[in-house]
Short mmCIF file of C-alpha atoms in Angstrom, two decimals:
data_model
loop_
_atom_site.label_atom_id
_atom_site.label_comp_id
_atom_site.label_asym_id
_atom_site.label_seq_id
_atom_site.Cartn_x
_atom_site.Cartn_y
_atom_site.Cartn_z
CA UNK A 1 54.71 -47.33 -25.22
CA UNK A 2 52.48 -43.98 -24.81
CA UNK A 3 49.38 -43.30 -26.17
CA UNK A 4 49.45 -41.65 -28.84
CA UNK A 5 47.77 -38.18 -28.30
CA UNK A 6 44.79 -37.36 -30.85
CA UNK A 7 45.67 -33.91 -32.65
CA UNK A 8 43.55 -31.05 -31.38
CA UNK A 9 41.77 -30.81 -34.54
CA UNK A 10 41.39 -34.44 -35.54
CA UNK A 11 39.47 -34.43 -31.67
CA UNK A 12 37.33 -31.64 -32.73
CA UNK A 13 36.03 -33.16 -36.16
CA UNK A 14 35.57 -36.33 -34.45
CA UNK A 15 32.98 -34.59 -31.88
CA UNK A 16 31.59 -32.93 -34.73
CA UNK A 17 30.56 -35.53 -36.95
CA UNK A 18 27.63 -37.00 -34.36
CA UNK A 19 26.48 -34.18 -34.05
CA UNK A 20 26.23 -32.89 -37.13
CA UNK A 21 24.53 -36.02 -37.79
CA UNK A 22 22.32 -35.45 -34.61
CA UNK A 23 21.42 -31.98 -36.52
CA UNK A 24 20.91 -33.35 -39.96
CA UNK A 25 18.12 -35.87 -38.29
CA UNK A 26 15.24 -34.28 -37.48
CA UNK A 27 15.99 -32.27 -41.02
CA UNK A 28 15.06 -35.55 -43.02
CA UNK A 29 12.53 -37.02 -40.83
CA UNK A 30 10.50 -34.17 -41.82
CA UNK A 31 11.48 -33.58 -45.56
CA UNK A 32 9.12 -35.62 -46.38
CA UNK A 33 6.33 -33.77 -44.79
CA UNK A 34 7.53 -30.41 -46.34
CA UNK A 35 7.68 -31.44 -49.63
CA UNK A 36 4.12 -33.36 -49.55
CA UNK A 37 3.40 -29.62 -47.69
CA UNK A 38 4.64 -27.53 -50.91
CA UNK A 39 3.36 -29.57 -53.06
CA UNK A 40 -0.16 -30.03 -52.07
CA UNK A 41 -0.74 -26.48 -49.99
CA UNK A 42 2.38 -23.66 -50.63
CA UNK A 43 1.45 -24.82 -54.83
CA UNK A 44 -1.76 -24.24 -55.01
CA UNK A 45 -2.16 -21.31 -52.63
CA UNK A 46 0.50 -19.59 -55.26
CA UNK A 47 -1.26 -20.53 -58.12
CA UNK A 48 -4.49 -19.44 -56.12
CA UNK A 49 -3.39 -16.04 -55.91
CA UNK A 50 -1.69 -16.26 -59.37
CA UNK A 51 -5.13 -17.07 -61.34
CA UNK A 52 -6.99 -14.20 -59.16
CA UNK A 53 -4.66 -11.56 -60.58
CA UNK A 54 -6.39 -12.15 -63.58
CA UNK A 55 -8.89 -13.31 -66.22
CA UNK A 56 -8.68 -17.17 -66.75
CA UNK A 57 -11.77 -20.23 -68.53
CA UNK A 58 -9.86 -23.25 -67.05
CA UNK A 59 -8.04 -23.60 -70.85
CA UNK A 60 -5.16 -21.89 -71.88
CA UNK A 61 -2.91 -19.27 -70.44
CA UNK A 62 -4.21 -16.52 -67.52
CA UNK A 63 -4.65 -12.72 -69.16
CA UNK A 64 -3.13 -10.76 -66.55
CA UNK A 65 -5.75 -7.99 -65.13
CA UNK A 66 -3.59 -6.97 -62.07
CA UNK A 67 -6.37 -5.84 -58.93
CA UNK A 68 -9.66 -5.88 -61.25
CA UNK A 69 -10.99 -8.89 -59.84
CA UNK A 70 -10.59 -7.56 -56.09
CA UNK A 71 -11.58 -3.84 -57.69
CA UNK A 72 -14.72 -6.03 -58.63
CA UNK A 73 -15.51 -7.71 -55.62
CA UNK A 74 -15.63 -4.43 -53.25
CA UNK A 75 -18.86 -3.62 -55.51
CA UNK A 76 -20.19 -7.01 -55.58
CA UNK A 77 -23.01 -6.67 -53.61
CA UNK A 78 -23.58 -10.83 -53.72
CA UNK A 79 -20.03 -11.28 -51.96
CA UNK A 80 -20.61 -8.91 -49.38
CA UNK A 81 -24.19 -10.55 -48.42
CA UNK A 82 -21.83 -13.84 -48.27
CA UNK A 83 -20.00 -12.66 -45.83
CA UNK A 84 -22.28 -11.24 -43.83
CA UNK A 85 -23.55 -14.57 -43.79
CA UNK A 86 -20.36 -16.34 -43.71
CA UNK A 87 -19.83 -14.36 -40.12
CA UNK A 88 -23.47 -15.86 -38.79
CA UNK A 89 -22.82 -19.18 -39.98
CA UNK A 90 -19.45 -19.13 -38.46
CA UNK A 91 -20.50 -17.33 -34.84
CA UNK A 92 -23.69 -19.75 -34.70
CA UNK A 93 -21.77 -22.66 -35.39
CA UNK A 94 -18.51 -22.48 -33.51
CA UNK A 95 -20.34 -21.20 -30.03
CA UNK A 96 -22.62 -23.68 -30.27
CA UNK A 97 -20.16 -26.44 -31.34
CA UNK A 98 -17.77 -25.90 -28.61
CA UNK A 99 -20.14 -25.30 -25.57
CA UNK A 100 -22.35 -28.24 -26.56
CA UNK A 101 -18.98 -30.11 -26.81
CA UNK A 102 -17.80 -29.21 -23.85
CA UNK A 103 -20.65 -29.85 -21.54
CA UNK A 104 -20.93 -33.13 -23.25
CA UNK A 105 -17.06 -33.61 -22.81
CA UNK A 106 -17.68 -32.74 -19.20
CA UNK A 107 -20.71 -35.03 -18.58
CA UNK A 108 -18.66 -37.97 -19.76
CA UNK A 109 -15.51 -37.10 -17.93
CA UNK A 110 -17.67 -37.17 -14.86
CA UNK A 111 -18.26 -40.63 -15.75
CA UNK A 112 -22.10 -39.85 -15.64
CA UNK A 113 -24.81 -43.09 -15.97
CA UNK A 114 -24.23 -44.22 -19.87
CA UNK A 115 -21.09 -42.82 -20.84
CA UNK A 116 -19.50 -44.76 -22.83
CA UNK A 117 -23.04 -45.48 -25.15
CA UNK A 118 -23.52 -41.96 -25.04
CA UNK A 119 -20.00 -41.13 -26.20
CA UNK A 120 -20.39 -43.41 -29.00
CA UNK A 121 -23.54 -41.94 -30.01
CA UNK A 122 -22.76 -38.62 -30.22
CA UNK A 123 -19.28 -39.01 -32.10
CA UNK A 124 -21.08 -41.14 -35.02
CA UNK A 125 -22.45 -37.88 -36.91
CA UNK A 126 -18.60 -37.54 -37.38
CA UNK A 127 -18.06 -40.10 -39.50
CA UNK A 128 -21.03 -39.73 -41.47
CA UNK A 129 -19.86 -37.91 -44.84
CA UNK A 130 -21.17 -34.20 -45.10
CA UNK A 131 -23.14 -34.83 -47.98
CA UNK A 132 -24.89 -37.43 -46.87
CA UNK A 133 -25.62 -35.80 -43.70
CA UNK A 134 -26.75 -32.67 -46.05
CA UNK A 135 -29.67 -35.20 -48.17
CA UNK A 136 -30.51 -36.92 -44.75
CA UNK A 137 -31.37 -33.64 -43.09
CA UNK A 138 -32.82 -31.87 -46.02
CA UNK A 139 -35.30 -34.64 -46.72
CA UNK A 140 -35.92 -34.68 -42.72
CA UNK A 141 -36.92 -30.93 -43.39
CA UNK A 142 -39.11 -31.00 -46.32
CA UNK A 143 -42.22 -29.33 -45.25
CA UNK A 144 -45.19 -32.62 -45.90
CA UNK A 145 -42.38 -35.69 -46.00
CA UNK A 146 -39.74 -34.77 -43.72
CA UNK A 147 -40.08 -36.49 -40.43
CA UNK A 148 -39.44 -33.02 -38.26
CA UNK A 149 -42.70 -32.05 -39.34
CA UNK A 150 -43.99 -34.95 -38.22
CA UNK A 151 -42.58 -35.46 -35.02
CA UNK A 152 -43.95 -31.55 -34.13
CA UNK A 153 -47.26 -32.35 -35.82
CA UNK A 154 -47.90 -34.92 -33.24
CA UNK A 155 -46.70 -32.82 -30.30
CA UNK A 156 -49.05 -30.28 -31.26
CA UNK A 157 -46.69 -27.68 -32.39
CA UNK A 158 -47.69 -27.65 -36.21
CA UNK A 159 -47.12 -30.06 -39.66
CA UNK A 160 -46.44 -27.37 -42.29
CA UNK A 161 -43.35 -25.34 -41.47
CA UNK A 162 -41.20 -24.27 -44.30
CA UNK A 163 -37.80 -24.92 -42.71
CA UNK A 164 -35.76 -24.40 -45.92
CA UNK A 165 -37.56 -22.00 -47.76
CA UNK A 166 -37.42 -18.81 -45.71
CA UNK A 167 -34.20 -16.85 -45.46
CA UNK A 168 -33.77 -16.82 -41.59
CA UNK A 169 -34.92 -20.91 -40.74
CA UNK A 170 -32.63 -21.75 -43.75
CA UNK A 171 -29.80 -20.87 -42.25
CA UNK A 172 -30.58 -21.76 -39.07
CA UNK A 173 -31.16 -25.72 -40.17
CA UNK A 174 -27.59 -25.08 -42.08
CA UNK A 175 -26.15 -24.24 -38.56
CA UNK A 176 -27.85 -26.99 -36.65
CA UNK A 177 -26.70 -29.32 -38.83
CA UNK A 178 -22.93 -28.31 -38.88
CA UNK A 179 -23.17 -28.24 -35.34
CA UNK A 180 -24.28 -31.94 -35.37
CA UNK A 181 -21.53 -33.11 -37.65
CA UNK A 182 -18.75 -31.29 -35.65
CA UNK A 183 -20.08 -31.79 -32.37
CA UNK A 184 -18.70 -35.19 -31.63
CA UNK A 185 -14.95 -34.44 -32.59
CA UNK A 186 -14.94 -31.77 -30.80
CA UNK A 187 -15.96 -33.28 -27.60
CA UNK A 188 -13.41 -36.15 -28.04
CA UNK A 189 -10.32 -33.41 -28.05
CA UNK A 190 -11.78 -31.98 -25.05
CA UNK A 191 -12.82 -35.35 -23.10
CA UNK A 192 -9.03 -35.90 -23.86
CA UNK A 193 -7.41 -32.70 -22.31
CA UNK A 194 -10.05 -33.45 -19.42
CA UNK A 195 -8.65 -36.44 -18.58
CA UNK A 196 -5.72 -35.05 -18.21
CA UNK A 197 -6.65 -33.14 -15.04
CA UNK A 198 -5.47 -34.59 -11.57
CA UNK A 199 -8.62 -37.11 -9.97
CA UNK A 200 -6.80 -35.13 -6.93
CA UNK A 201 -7.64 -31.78 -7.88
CA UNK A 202 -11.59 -32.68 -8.62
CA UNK A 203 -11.25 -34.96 -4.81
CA UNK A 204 -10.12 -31.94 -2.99
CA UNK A 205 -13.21 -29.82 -5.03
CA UNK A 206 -15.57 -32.62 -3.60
CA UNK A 207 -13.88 -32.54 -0.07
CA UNK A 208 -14.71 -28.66 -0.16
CA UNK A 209 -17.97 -29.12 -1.17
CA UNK A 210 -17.97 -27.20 -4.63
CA UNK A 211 -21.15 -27.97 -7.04
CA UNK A 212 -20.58 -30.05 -10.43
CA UNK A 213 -20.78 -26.35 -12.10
CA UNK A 214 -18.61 -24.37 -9.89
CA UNK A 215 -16.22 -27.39 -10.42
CA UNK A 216 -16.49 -27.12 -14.59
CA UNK A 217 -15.58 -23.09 -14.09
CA UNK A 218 -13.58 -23.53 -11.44
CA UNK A 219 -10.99 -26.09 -12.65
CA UNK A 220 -11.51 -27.75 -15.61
CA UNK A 221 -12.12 -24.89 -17.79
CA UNK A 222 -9.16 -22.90 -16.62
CA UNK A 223 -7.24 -25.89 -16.78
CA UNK A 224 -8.31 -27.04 -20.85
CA UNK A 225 -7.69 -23.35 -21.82
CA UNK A 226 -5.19 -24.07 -24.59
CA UNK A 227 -7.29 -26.99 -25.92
CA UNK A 228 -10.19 -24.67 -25.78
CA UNK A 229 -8.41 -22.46 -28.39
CA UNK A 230 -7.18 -25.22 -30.04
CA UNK A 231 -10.72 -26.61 -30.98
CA UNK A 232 -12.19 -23.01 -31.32
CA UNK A 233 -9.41 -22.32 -34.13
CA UNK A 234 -10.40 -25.99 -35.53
CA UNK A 235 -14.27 -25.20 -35.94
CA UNK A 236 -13.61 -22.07 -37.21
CA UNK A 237 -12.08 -23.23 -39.98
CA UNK A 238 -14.70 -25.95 -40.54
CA UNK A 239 -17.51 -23.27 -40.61
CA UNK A 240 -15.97 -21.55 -42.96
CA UNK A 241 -15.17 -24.55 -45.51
CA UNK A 242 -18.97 -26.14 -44.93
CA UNK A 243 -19.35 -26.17 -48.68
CA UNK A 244 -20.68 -29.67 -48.94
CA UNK A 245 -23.62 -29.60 -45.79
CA UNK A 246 -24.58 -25.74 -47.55
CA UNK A 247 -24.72 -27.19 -50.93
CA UNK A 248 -26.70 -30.43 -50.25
CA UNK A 249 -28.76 -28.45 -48.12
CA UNK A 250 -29.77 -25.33 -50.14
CA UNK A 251 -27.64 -25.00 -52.75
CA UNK A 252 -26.93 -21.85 -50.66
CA UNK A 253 -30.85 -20.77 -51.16
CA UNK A 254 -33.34 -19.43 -50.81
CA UNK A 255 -32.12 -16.80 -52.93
CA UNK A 256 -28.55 -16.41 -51.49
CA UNK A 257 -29.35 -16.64 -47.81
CA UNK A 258 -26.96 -19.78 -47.15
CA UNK A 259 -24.57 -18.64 -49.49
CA UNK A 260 -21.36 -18.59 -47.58
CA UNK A 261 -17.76 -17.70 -49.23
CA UNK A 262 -17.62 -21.17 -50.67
CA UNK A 263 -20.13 -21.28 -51.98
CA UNK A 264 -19.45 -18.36 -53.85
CA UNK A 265 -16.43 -19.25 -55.03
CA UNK A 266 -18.02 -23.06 -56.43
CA UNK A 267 -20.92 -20.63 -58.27
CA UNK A 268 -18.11 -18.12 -59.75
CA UNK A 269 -15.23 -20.94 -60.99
CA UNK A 270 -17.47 -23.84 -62.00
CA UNK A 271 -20.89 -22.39 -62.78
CA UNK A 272 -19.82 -18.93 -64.51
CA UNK A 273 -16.50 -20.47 -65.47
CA UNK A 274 -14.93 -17.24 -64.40
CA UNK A 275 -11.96 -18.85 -62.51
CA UNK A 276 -9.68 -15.96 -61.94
CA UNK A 277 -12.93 -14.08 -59.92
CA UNK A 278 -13.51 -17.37 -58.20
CA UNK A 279 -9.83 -17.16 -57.16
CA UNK A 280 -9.92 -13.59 -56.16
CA UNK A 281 -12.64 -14.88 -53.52
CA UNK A 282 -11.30 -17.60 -52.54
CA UNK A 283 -8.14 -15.34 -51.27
CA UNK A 284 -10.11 -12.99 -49.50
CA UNK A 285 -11.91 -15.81 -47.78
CA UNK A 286 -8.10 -17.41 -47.22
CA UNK A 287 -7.35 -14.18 -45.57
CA UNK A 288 -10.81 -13.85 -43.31
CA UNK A 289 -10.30 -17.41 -42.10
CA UNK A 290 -6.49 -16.75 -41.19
CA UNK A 291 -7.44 -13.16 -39.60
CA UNK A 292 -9.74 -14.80 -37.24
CA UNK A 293 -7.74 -17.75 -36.58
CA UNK A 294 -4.93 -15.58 -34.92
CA UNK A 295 -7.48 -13.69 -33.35
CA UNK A 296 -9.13 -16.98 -31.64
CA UNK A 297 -5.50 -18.24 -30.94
CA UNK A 298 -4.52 -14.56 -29.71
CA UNK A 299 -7.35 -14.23 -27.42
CA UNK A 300 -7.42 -17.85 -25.44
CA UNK A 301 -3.31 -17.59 -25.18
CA UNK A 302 -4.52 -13.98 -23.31
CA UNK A 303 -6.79 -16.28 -21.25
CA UNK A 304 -4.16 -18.55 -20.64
CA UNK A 305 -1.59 -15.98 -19.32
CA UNK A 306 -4.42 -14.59 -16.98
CA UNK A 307 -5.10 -17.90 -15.33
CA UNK A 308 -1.36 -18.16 -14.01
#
Protein backbone atom coordinates (compact mmCIF):
# COMPACT_ATOMS: atom_id res chain seq x y z
CA UNK A 1 0.00 0.00 0.00
CA UNK A 2 1.48 3.69 -0.77
CA UNK A 3 2.15 6.22 1.49
CA UNK A 4 -0.13 8.36 1.79
CA UNK A 5 1.14 11.82 0.54
CA UNK A 6 0.77 14.79 3.21
CA UNK A 7 -1.35 17.69 1.49
CA UNK A 8 0.78 20.65 0.53
CA UNK A 9 -0.75 22.74 3.07
CA UNK A 10 -1.18 20.33 5.96
CA UNK A 11 3.08 20.07 5.28
CA UNK A 12 3.35 23.74 5.51
CA UNK A 13 1.39 24.25 8.93
CA UNK A 14 3.19 21.38 10.26
CA UNK A 15 6.70 23.27 9.62
CA UNK A 16 5.13 26.20 10.92
CA UNK A 17 4.05 25.33 14.21
CA UNK A 18 7.92 24.80 15.68
CA UNK A 19 8.72 27.54 14.59
CA UNK A 20 6.31 29.69 15.51
CA UNK A 21 6.90 28.23 18.77
CA UNK A 22 10.75 28.79 18.28
CA UNK A 23 9.57 32.64 17.74
CA UNK A 24 7.14 32.88 20.57
CA UNK A 25 10.24 31.72 23.02
CA UNK A 26 12.51 34.19 23.52
CA UNK A 27 9.10 36.55 23.59
CA UNK A 28 8.17 35.01 27.11
CA UNK A 29 11.49 34.40 28.52
CA UNK A 30 11.75 38.03 28.61
CA UNK A 31 8.11 39.20 29.48
CA UNK A 32 8.91 39.00 32.60
CA UNK A 33 11.75 41.39 32.51
CA UNK A 34 9.64 43.98 30.52
CA UNK A 35 6.93 44.12 32.65
CA UNK A 36 9.17 44.33 36.02
CA UNK A 37 10.92 47.11 33.35
CA UNK A 38 7.50 49.19 32.90
CA UNK A 39 6.59 48.88 35.99
CA UNK A 40 9.47 49.95 38.02
CA UNK A 41 11.33 52.45 35.26
CA UNK A 42 8.87 53.35 31.92
CA UNK A 43 6.06 54.22 35.27
CA UNK A 44 7.76 56.35 37.07
CA UNK A 45 9.79 58.16 34.41
CA UNK A 46 6.03 59.05 33.00
CA UNK A 47 4.78 60.08 36.08
CA UNK A 48 8.24 61.94 36.52
CA UNK A 49 7.62 64.06 33.70
CA UNK A 50 3.83 64.13 34.44
CA UNK A 51 4.28 65.82 38.09
CA UNK A 52 7.00 68.38 36.51
CA UNK A 53 4.37 69.78 34.16
CA UNK A 54 2.97 71.12 37.09
CA UNK A 55 2.34 72.28 40.67
CA UNK A 56 1.96 69.23 43.08
CA UNK A 57 2.46 68.89 47.73
CA UNK A 58 2.68 65.02 47.58
CA UNK A 59 -1.45 65.03 48.50
CA UNK A 60 -4.04 65.29 46.15
CA UNK A 61 -4.30 65.82 42.45
CA UNK A 62 -1.30 67.76 40.22
CA UNK A 63 -2.54 71.56 39.06
CA UNK A 64 -1.41 71.54 35.64
CA UNK A 65 1.16 74.64 34.98
CA UNK A 66 2.33 73.41 31.50
CA UNK A 67 6.45 74.72 31.06
CA UNK A 68 6.49 77.08 34.32
CA UNK A 69 8.55 74.88 36.26
CA UNK A 70 11.29 74.55 33.37
CA UNK A 71 10.41 78.55 32.59
CA UNK A 72 11.58 78.66 36.35
CA UNK A 73 14.56 76.75 36.37
CA UNK A 74 16.39 78.70 33.33
CA UNK A 75 16.41 81.69 36.04
CA UNK A 76 17.28 79.65 38.93
CA UNK A 77 20.51 80.72 39.55
CA UNK A 78 20.94 77.69 42.43
CA UNK A 79 20.31 74.99 39.57
CA UNK A 80 22.63 76.37 37.26
CA UNK A 81 25.58 76.54 40.05
CA UNK A 82 24.47 72.66 40.41
CA UNK A 83 25.33 71.92 37.34
CA UNK A 84 28.22 73.57 36.97
CA UNK A 85 29.14 71.51 39.74
CA UNK A 86 27.42 68.47 38.71
CA UNK A 87 29.94 68.66 35.43
CA UNK A 88 33.20 68.86 37.99
CA UNK A 89 32.01 66.23 40.12
CA UNK A 90 31.28 64.10 37.19
CA UNK A 91 34.74 64.93 35.02
CA UNK A 92 36.83 64.53 38.42
CA UNK A 93 35.27 61.45 39.25
CA UNK A 94 34.88 59.37 36.14
CA UNK A 95 38.72 60.21 34.83
CA UNK A 96 39.97 59.44 37.88
CA UNK A 97 37.79 56.32 38.47
CA UNK A 98 38.58 54.69 35.28
CA UNK A 99 42.40 55.40 34.94
CA UNK A 100 43.02 54.45 38.57
CA UNK A 101 40.94 51.34 37.65
CA UNK A 102 42.61 50.53 34.91
CA UNK A 103 46.18 50.71 35.98
CA UNK A 104 45.10 48.76 38.94
CA UNK A 105 43.21 46.29 36.53
CA UNK A 106 46.46 46.16 34.63
CA UNK A 107 48.84 45.64 37.62
CA UNK A 108 46.81 42.61 38.63
CA UNK A 109 46.43 41.16 35.20
CA UNK A 110 50.17 41.21 35.11
CA UNK A 111 49.95 39.00 37.98
CA UNK A 112 52.25 41.52 39.91
CA UNK A 113 53.71 40.38 43.72
CA UNK A 114 50.26 40.41 45.94
CA UNK A 115 47.57 40.28 43.58
CA UNK A 116 45.12 38.55 44.69
CA UNK A 117 45.34 40.48 48.52
CA UNK A 118 45.55 43.51 46.69
CA UNK A 119 42.52 42.78 44.52
CA UNK A 120 40.58 42.03 47.50
CA UNK A 121 41.54 45.12 49.14
CA UNK A 122 40.76 47.46 46.78
CA UNK A 123 37.22 46.00 45.71
CA UNK A 124 36.00 46.11 49.56
CA UNK A 125 35.12 50.02 49.44
CA UNK A 126 32.48 48.52 47.01
CA UNK A 127 30.56 46.85 49.22
CA UNK A 128 30.68 49.27 51.87
CA UNK A 129 27.18 51.21 51.71
CA UNK A 130 27.56 54.93 50.47
CA UNK A 131 26.41 56.33 53.52
CA UNK A 132 28.45 54.76 55.63
CA UNK A 133 31.37 55.44 53.58
CA UNK A 134 29.99 59.27 53.60
CA UNK A 135 30.09 59.37 58.00
CA UNK A 136 33.43 57.32 57.88
CA UNK A 137 35.13 59.86 55.67
CA UNK A 138 33.52 62.95 56.99
CA UNK A 139 34.51 62.18 60.56
CA UNK A 140 38.13 61.19 59.01
CA UNK A 141 38.00 64.92 57.75
CA UNK A 142 36.90 66.89 60.64
CA UNK A 143 39.51 69.46 61.11
CA UNK A 144 40.87 68.51 65.27
CA UNK A 145 39.28 64.66 65.35
CA UNK A 146 39.55 63.35 61.99
CA UNK A 147 42.49 61.10 61.61
CA UNK A 148 43.72 62.88 58.08
CA UNK A 149 44.71 65.64 60.11
CA UNK A 150 46.49 63.60 62.10
CA UNK A 151 48.29 61.46 59.93
CA UNK A 152 49.64 65.02 58.06
CA UNK A 153 50.23 66.57 61.48
CA UNK A 154 52.82 64.01 62.13
CA UNK A 155 54.40 64.17 58.68
CA UNK A 156 54.89 67.70 59.15
CA UNK A 157 52.48 68.96 56.66
CA UNK A 158 49.96 70.69 59.16
CA UNK A 159 46.94 69.56 61.92
CA UNK A 160 44.29 72.22 61.19
CA UNK A 161 43.06 72.05 57.61
CA UNK A 162 39.46 72.73 57.00
CA UNK A 163 38.79 69.99 54.43
CA UNK A 164 34.98 70.40 54.40
CA UNK A 165 34.43 73.82 55.04
CA UNK A 166 35.87 75.67 52.05
CA UNK A 167 34.10 75.55 48.71
CA UNK A 168 36.98 74.13 46.51
CA UNK A 169 38.53 71.15 49.25
CA UNK A 170 34.79 70.28 49.76
CA UNK A 171 34.32 69.10 46.70
CA UNK A 172 37.39 67.76 46.16
CA UNK A 173 37.02 65.21 49.41
CA UNK A 174 33.35 64.54 47.69
CA UNK A 175 35.33 63.38 44.54
CA UNK A 176 38.00 61.41 46.32
CA UNK A 177 35.66 59.65 48.03
CA UNK A 178 33.37 58.59 45.05
CA UNK A 179 36.38 57.65 43.42
CA UNK A 180 37.17 55.24 46.34
CA UNK A 181 33.77 53.64 46.39
CA UNK A 182 33.68 53.07 42.56
CA UNK A 183 37.15 52.30 42.09
CA UNK A 184 37.09 48.63 42.86
CA UNK A 185 34.09 47.66 40.48
CA UNK A 186 35.42 49.24 38.02
CA UNK A 187 38.68 47.52 37.99
CA UNK A 188 36.96 44.07 38.28
CA UNK A 189 35.02 44.73 34.69
CA UNK A 190 38.25 45.67 33.30
CA UNK A 191 40.59 42.85 35.00
CA UNK A 192 37.78 40.75 33.28
CA UNK A 193 37.95 42.03 29.58
CA UNK A 194 41.87 41.83 30.29
CA UNK A 195 41.86 38.45 30.75
CA UNK A 196 40.39 37.98 27.87
CA UNK A 197 43.42 38.98 25.78
CA UNK A 198 45.61 36.13 24.17
CA UNK A 199 48.86 35.17 26.89
CA UNK A 200 50.17 34.89 23.06
CA UNK A 201 49.75 38.31 22.08
CA UNK A 202 51.48 39.80 25.50
CA UNK A 203 54.48 36.59 24.76
CA UNK A 204 55.16 37.87 21.36
CA UNK A 205 55.22 41.78 23.08
CA UNK A 206 57.88 40.25 25.53
CA UNK A 207 59.76 38.35 22.67
CA UNK A 208 59.99 41.93 20.96
CA UNK A 209 61.09 43.51 23.81
CA UNK A 210 58.21 46.14 24.37
CA UNK A 211 58.14 47.89 28.05
CA UNK A 212 55.15 47.01 30.58
CA UNK A 213 53.75 50.61 29.34
CA UNK A 214 54.18 50.41 25.69
CA UNK A 215 52.50 46.95 26.22
CA UNK A 216 49.26 48.62 28.28
CA UNK A 217 48.95 51.26 25.07
CA UNK A 218 49.95 49.05 22.75
CA UNK A 219 47.57 46.08 23.20
CA UNK A 220 45.55 45.94 25.97
CA UNK A 221 44.01 49.24 25.75
CA UNK A 222 43.15 48.99 22.10
CA UNK A 223 42.03 45.67 22.72
CA UNK A 224 39.41 46.57 26.09
CA UNK A 225 38.10 49.54 23.98
CA UNK A 226 34.42 48.58 24.18
CA UNK A 227 34.69 47.70 27.90
CA UNK A 228 36.40 50.98 28.32
CA UNK A 229 33.15 52.69 27.16
CA UNK A 230 31.21 50.38 28.82
CA UNK A 231 32.58 51.33 32.36
CA UNK A 232 33.00 55.07 31.33
CA UNK A 233 29.07 55.13 30.54
CA UNK A 234 28.68 53.11 34.03
CA UNK A 235 30.57 55.82 36.24
CA UNK A 236 29.01 58.41 34.59
CA UNK A 237 25.92 57.59 35.66
CA UNK A 238 27.12 56.88 39.22
CA UNK A 239 28.58 60.47 39.46
CA UNK A 240 25.70 61.83 38.62
CA UNK A 241 23.30 59.82 41.13
CA UNK A 242 26.06 60.27 44.21
CA UNK A 243 23.25 61.62 46.32
CA UNK A 244 23.97 59.55 49.38
CA UNK A 245 28.23 60.08 49.66
CA UNK A 246 27.20 64.23 48.86
CA UNK A 247 24.60 64.20 51.47
CA UNK A 248 26.45 62.38 54.32
CA UNK A 249 29.29 64.32 53.41
CA UNK A 250 28.10 67.98 53.19
CA UNK A 251 24.73 68.01 52.93
CA UNK A 252 25.87 69.53 49.58
CA UNK A 253 27.70 72.52 51.69
CA UNK A 254 29.38 74.73 52.32
CA UNK A 255 26.83 76.91 51.02
CA UNK A 256 25.89 74.98 47.81
CA UNK A 257 29.36 74.03 46.65
CA UNK A 258 28.63 70.10 46.65
CA UNK A 259 25.29 70.55 45.61
CA UNK A 260 24.97 68.39 42.58
CA UNK A 261 21.50 67.81 40.57
CA UNK A 262 20.40 65.41 43.23
CA UNK A 263 20.80 66.99 45.56
CA UNK A 264 18.76 69.59 44.31
CA UNK A 265 16.08 67.73 43.49
CA UNK A 266 16.04 65.91 47.45
CA UNK A 267 16.13 69.91 48.77
CA UNK A 268 13.18 70.98 46.22
CA UNK A 269 10.62 67.66 46.66
CA UNK A 270 11.24 66.77 50.30
CA UNK A 271 12.54 69.90 52.01
CA UNK A 272 10.35 72.70 50.13
CA UNK A 273 7.71 70.09 49.40
CA UNK A 274 7.52 71.56 45.96
CA UNK A 275 7.39 68.19 44.08
CA UNK A 276 6.39 69.19 40.63
CA UNK A 277 9.84 71.69 40.61
CA UNK A 278 11.73 68.79 42.08
CA UNK A 279 10.41 66.79 39.09
CA UNK A 280 11.11 69.39 36.55
CA UNK A 281 14.90 68.88 37.74
CA UNK A 282 15.04 65.70 38.01
CA UNK A 283 14.12 65.53 34.03
CA UNK A 284 16.60 67.85 33.03
CA UNK A 285 19.17 65.94 35.00
CA UNK A 286 17.47 62.57 33.23
CA UNK A 287 18.23 64.27 30.04
CA UNK A 288 22.06 65.55 30.94
CA UNK A 289 22.91 62.05 32.12
CA UNK A 290 21.39 60.38 28.85
CA UNK A 291 23.08 63.25 26.55
CA UNK A 292 26.41 62.33 27.83
CA UNK A 293 25.90 58.74 27.98
CA UNK A 294 25.51 58.56 24.07
CA UNK A 295 28.19 60.85 23.82
CA UNK A 296 30.69 58.50 25.97
CA UNK A 297 29.19 55.44 24.06
CA UNK A 298 29.45 57.51 20.64
CA UNK A 299 32.95 58.48 21.14
CA UNK A 300 34.76 54.98 22.35
CA UNK A 301 32.55 53.04 19.44
CA UNK A 302 34.61 55.96 17.15
CA UNK A 303 37.72 54.60 18.95
CA UNK A 304 36.78 51.25 18.32
CA UNK A 305 36.23 51.61 14.50
CA UNK A 306 39.72 53.41 14.34
CA UNK A 307 41.60 50.57 15.91
CA UNK A 308 40.50 48.06 13.04
Amino acid sequence: MAAQEIPPVAARATARGPREKAQKFPILIIAPALVLMTLLIAYPVAESVHISLGSWDGIGSVTYRGLANYRRLINDSLVRQSIVTSLVFFVGTVVCTVVIATLLANAINRKVPGARFFKTIWFLPVIVPVSVAGVFWSNSFQPSTGVVNTVLGSLGLGDAHTWLASPTSALIVTIFVAVWTQTGYAMLILLGAMDTISPEVHEAATLDGVSEAGRLFRITLPNIVPMLGTVTTLMSVFSFNAFGIIYAMTRGGPGNATSILPVQVYKQSFIDQDYGYGSATAVVTTLIVSVIGVVVLQLFRQQRLDAR
